[in-house]
PDB file of C-alpha atoms in Angstrom:
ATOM      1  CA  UNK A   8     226.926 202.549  95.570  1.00  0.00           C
ATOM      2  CA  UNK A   9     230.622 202.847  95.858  1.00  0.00           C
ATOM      3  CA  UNK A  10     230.046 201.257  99.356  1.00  0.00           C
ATOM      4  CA  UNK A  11     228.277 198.204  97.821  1.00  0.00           C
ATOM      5  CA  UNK A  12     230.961 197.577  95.318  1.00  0.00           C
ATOM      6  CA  UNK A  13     233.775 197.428  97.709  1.00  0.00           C
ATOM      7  CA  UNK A  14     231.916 195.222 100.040  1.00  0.00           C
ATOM      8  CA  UNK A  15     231.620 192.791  96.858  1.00  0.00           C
ATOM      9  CA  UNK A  16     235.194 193.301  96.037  1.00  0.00           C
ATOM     10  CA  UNK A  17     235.945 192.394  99.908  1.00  0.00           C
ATOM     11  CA  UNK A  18     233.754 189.427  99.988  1.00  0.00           C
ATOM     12  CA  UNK A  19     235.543 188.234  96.252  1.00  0.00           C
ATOM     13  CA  UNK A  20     238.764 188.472  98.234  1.00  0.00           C
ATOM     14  CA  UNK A  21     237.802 186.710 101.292  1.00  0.00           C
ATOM     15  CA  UNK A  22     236.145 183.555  98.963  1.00  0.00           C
ATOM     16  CA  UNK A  23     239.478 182.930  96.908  1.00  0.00           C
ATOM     17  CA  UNK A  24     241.821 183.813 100.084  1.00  0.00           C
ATOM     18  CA  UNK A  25     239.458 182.453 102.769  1.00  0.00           C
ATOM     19  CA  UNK A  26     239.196 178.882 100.720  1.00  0.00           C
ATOM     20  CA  UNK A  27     243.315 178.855 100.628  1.00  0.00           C
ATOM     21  CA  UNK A  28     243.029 178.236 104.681  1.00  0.00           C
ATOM     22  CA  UNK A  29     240.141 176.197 104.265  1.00  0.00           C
ATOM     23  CA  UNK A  30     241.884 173.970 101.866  1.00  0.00           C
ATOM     24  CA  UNK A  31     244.886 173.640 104.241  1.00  0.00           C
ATOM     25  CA  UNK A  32     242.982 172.733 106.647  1.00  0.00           C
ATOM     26  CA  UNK A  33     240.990 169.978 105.191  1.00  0.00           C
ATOM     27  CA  UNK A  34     244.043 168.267 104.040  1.00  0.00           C
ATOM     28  CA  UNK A  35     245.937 168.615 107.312  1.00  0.00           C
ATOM     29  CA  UNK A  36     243.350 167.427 109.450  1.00  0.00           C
ATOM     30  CA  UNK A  37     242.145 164.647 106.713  1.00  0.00           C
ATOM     31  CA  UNK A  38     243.991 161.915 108.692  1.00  0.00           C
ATOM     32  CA  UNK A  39     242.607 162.047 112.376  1.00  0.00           C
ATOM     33  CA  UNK A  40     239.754 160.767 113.742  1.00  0.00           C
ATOM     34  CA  UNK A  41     236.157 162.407 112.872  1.00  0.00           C
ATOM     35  CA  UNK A  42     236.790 164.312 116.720  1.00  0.00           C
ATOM     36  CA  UNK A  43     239.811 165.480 116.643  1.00  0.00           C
ATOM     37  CA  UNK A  44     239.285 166.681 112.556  1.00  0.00           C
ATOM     38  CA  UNK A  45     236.282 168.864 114.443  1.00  0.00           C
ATOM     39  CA  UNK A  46     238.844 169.995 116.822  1.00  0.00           C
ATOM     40  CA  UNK A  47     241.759 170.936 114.033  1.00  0.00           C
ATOM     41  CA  UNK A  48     238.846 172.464 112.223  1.00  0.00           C
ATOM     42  CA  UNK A  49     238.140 174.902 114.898  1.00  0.00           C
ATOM     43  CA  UNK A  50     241.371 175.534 116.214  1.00  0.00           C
ATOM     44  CA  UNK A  51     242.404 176.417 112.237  1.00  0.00           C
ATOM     45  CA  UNK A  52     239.276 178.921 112.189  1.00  0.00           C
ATOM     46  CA  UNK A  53     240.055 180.361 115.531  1.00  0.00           C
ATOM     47  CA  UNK A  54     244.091 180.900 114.437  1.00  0.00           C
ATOM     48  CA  UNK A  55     243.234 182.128 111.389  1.00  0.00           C
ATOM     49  CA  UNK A  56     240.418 185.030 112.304  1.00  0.00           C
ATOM     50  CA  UNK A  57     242.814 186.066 115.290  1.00  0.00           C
ATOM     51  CA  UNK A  58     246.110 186.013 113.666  1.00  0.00           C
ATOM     52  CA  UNK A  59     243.682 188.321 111.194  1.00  0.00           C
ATOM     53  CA  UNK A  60     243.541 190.722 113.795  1.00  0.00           C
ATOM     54  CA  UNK A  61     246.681 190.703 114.719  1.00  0.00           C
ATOM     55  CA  UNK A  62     247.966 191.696 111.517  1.00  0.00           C
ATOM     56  CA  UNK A  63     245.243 194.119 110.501  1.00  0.00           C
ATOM     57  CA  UNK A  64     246.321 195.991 113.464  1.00  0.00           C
ATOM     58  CA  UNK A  65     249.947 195.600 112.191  1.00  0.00           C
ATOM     59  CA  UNK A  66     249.182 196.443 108.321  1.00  0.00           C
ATOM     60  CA  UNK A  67     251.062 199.042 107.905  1.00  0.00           C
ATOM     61  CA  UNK A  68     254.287 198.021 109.427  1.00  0.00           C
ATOM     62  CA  UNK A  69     254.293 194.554 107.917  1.00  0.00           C
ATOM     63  CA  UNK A  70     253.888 195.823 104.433  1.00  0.00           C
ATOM     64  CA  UNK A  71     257.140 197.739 104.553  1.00  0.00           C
ATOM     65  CA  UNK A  72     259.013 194.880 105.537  1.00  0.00           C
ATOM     66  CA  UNK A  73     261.033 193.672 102.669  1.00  0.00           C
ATOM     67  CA  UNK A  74     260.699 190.398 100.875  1.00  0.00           C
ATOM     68  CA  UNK A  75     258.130 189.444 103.760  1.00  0.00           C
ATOM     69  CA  UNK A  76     255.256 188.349 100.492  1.00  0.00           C
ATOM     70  CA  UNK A  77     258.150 186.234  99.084  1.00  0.00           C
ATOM     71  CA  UNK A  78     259.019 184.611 102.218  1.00  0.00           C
ATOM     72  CA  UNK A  79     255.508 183.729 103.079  1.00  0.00           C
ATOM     73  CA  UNK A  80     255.063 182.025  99.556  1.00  0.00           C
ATOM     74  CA  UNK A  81     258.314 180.077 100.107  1.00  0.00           C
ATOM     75  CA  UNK A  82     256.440 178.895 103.368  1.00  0.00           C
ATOM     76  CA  UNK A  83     253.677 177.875 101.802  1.00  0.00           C
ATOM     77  CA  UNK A  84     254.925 176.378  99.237  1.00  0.00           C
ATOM     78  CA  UNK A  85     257.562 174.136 101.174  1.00  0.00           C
ATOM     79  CA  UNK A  86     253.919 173.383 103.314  1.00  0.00           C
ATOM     80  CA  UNK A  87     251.835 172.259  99.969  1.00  0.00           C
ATOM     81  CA  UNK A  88     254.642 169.846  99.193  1.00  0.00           C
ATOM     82  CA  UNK A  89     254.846 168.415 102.631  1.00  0.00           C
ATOM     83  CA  UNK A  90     250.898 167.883 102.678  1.00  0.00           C
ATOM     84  CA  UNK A  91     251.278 165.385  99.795  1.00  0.00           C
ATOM     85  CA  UNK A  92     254.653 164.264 100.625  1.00  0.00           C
ATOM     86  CA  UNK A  93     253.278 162.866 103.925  1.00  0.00           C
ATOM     87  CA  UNK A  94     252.385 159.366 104.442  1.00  0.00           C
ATOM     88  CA  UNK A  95     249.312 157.580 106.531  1.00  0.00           C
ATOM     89  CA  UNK A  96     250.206 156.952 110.421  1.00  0.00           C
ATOM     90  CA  UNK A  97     251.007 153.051 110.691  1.00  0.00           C
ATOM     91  CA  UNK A  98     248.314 153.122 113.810  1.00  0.00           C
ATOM     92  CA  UNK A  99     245.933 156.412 114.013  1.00  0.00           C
ATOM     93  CA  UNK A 100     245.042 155.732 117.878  1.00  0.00           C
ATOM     94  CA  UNK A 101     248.762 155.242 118.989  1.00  0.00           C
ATOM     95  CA  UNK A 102     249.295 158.426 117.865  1.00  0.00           C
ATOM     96  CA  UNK A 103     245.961 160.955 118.058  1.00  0.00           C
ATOM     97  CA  UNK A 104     247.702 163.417 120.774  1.00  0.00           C
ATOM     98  CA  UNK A 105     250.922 163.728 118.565  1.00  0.00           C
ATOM     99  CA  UNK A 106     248.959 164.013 115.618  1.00  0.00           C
ATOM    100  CA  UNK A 107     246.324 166.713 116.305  1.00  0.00           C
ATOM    101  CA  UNK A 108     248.852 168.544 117.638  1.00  0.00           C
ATOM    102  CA  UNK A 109     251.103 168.256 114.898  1.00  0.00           C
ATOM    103  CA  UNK A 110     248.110 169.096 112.714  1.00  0.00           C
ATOM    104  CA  UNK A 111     247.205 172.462 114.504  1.00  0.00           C
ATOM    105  CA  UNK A 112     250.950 173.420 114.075  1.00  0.00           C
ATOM    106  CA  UNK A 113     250.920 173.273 110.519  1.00  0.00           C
ATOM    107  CA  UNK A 114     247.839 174.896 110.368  1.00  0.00           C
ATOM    108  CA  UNK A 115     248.930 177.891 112.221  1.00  0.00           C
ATOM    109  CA  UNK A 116     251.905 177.965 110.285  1.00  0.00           C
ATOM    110  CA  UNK A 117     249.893 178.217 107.340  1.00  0.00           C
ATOM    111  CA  UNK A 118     247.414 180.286 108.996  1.00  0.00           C
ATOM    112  CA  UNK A 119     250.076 182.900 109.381  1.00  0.00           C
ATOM    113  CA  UNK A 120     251.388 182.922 105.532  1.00  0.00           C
ATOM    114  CA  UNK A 121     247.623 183.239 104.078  1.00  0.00           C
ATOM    115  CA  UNK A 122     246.114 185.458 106.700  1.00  0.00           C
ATOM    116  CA  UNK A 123     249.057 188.085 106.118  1.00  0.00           C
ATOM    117  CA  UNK A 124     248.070 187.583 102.438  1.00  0.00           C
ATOM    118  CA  UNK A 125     244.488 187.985 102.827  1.00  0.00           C
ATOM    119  CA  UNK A 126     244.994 191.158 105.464  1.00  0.00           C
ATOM    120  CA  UNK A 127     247.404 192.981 102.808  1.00  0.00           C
ATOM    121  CA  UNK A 128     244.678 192.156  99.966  1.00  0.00           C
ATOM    122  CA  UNK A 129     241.353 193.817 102.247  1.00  0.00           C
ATOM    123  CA  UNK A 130     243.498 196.761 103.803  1.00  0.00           C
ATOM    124  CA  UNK A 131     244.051 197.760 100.121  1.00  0.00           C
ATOM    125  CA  UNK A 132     240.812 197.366  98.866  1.00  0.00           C
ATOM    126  CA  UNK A 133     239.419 199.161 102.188  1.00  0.00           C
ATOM    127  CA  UNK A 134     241.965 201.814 102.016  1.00  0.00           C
ATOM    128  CA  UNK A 135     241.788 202.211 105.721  1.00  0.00           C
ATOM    129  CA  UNK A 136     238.503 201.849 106.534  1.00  0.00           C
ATOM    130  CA  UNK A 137     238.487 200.061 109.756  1.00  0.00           C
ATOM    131  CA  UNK A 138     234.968 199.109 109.493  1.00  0.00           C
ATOM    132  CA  UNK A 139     235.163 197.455 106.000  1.00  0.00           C
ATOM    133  CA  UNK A 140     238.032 195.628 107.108  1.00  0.00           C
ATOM    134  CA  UNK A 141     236.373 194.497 110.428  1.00  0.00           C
ATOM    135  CA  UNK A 142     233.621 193.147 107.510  1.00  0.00           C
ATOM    136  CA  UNK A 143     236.509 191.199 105.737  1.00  0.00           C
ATOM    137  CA  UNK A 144     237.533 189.583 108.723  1.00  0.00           C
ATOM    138  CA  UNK A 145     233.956 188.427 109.786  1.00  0.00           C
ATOM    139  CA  UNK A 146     232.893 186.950 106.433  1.00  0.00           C
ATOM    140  CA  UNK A 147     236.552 184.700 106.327  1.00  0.00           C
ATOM    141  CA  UNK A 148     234.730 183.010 109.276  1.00  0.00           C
ATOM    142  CA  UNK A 149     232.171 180.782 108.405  1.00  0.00           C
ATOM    143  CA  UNK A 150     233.786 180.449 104.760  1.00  0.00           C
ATOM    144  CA  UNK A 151     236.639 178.788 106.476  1.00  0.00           C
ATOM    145  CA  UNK A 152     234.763 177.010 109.111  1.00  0.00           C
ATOM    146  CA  UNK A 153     232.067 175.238 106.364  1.00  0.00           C
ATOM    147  CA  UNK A 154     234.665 175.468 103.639  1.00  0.00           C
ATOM    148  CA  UNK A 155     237.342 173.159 105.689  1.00  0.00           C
ATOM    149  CA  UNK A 156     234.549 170.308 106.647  1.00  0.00           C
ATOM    150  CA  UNK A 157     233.227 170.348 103.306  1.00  0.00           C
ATOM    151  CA  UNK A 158     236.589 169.941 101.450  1.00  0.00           C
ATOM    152  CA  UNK A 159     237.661 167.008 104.398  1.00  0.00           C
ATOM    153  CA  UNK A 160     234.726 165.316 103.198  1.00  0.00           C
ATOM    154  CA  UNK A 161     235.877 164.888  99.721  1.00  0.00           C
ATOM    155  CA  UNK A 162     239.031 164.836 100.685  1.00  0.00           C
ATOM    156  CA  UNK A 163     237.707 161.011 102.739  1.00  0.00           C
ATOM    157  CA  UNK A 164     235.931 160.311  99.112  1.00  0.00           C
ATOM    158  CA  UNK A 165     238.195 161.132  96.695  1.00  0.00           C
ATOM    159  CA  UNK A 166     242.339 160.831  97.749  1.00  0.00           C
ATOM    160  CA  UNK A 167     243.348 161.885  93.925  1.00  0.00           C
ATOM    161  CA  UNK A 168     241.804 165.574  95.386  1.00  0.00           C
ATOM    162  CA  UNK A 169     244.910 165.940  97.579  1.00  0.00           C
ATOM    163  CA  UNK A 170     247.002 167.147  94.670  1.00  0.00           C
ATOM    164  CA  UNK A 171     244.361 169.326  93.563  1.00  0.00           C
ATOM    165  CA  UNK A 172     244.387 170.861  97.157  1.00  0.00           C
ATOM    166  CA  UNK A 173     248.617 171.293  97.093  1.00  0.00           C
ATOM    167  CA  UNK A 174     248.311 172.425  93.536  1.00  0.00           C
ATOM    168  CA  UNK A 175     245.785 175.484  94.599  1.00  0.00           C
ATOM    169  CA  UNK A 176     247.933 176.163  97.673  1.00  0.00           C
ATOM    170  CA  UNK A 177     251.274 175.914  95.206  1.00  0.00           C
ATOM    171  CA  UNK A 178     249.421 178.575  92.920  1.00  0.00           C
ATOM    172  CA  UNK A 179     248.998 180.606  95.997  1.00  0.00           C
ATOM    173  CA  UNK A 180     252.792 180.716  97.102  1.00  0.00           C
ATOM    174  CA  UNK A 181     253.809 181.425  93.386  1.00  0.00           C
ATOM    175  CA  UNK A 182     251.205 183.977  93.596  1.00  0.00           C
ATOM    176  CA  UNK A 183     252.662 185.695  96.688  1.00  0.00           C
ATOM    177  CA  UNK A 184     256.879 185.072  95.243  1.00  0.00           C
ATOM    178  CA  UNK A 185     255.804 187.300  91.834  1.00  0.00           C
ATOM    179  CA  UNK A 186     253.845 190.216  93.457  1.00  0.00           C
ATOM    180  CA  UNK A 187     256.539 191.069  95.972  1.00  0.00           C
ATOM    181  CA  UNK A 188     256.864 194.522  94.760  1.00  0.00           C
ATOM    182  CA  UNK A 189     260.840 194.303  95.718  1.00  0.00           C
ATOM    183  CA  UNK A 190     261.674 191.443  93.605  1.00  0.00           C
ATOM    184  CA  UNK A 191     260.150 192.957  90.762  1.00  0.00           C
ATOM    185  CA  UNK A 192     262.603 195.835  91.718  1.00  0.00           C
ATOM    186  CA  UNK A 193     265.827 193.228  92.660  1.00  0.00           C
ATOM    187  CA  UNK A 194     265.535 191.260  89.605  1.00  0.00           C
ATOM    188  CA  UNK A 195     266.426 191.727  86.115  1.00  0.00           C
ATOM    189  CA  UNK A 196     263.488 192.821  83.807  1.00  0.00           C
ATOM    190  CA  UNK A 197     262.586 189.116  82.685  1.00  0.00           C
ATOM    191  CA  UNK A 198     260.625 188.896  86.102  1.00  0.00           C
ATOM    192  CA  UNK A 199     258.054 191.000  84.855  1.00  0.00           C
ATOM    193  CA  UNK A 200     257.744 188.487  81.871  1.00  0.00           C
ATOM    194  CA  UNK A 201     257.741 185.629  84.145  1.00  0.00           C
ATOM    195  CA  UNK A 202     255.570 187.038  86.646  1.00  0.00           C
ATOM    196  CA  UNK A 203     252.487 185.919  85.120  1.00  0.00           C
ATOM    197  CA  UNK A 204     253.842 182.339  84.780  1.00  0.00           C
ATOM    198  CA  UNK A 205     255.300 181.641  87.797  1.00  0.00           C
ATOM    199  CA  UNK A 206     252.380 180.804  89.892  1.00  0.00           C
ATOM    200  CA  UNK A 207     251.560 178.148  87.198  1.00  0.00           C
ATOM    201  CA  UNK A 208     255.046 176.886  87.867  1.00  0.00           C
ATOM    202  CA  UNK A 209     254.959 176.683  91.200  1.00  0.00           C
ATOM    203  CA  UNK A 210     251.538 174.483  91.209  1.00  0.00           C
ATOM    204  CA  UNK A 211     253.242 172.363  89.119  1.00  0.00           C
ATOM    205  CA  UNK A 212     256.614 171.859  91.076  1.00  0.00           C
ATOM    206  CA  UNK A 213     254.271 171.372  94.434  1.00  0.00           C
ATOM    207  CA  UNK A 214     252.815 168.437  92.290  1.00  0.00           C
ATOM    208  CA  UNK A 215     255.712 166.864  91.300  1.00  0.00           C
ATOM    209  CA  UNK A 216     257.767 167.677  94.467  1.00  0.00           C
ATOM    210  CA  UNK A 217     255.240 166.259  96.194  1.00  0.00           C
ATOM    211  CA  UNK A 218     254.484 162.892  94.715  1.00  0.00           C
ATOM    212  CA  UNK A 219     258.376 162.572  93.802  1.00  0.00           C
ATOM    213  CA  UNK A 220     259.014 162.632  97.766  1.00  0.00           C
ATOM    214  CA  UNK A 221     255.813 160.337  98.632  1.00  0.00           C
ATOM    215  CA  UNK A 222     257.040 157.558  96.285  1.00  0.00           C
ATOM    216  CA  UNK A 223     260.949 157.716  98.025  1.00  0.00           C
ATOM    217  CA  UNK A 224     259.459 157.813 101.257  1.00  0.00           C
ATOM    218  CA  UNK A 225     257.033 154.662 100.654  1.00  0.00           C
ATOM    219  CA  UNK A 226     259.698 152.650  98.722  1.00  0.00           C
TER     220      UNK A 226
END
């Protein structure tokens, strides 16, 4: 039974973690051309279940590293902004090779930040058991892979979804800044307070950030 529930708990996880790459993905790859969306699509996927891996087998060095949750969020939230900041290509074709490639970079990047996050998340929920992490890592697959072409779809349909995209992705980072069990140490006791808020505020300032930099870089 106890079994069952932690498989649920890992599979809860992997759905609200798993959909953060997804969601990155979508909106980085929204601009290229149906093939080359397939391609940053798969190449995301591919980064994000090996970079997994890599830092399940690294767990328990990375988590002693200090600040290393607070840097990622900083990351990612300097990412989420840039996603909305950036404006349409002038000509798509002229510039496919730069910008798949540019795409997969980002994606990486991001890849990195929320697969540490999601690694950190399992490995304490599977407290050490290998197999249940190996589990993790296999059900983030096809949740990112169908998750990312779903959410590019709508992404086509409906723009205005962009900034619901960053916004999630903002939460995320503020998410990862307030549980970085050193800050809570570093700072004053108000953090504790504000730690509950903070994620809010960051989705917010990803928003605004965002659309504030879009409208100097159009006009």
């Amino acid at each position: 039974m106890e079994s069952i529930w932690l498989l649920v708990e890992i599979m809860l996880i992997n759905l609200v973690l798993s959909g953060d790459n997804a969601v990155v993905i979508a909106m980085t790859s929204r601009r290229l051309p149906k093939q080359q969306q397939q391609q940053a699509i798969w190449w995301g996927a591919a980064g994000a279940v090996v970079l997994r891996i890599v830092l399940t087998v690294a767990a328990l060095w990375l988590i002693n590293i200090p600040l290393l949750k607070a840097a990622g969020g900083v990351m990612l939230f300097v990412i989420a902004v840039q996603l909305i900041a950036e404006q349409e290509p002038a000509d798509t074709r002229d510039n496919e090779a730069h910008s798949l490639w540019g795409a997969i970079r980002i994606i990486l990047l991001a890849d990195v930040v929320m697969s540490l996050d999601n690694v950190l998340a399992i490995a304490a929920v599977a407290k050490g058991n290998l197999a249940f992490v190996a589990i993790g890592i296999a059900l983030s697959i096809p949740i990112i892979v169908w998750g990312s072409g779903f959410i590019s779809i709508w992404l086509q349909k409906m723009p205005l979804l962009l900034y619901a995209g960053a916004g999630i992705l903002g939460y995320t980072a503020g998410e990862m800044i307030a549980s970085d069990e050193r800050l809570a140490v570093w700072l004053p006791a108000m953090w504790i307070k504000l730690h509950y808020g903070f994620p809010w505020i960051a989705l917010a300032l990803v928003v605004l950030l965002g659309f504030w930099f879009r409208r100097q870089v159009r006009y």
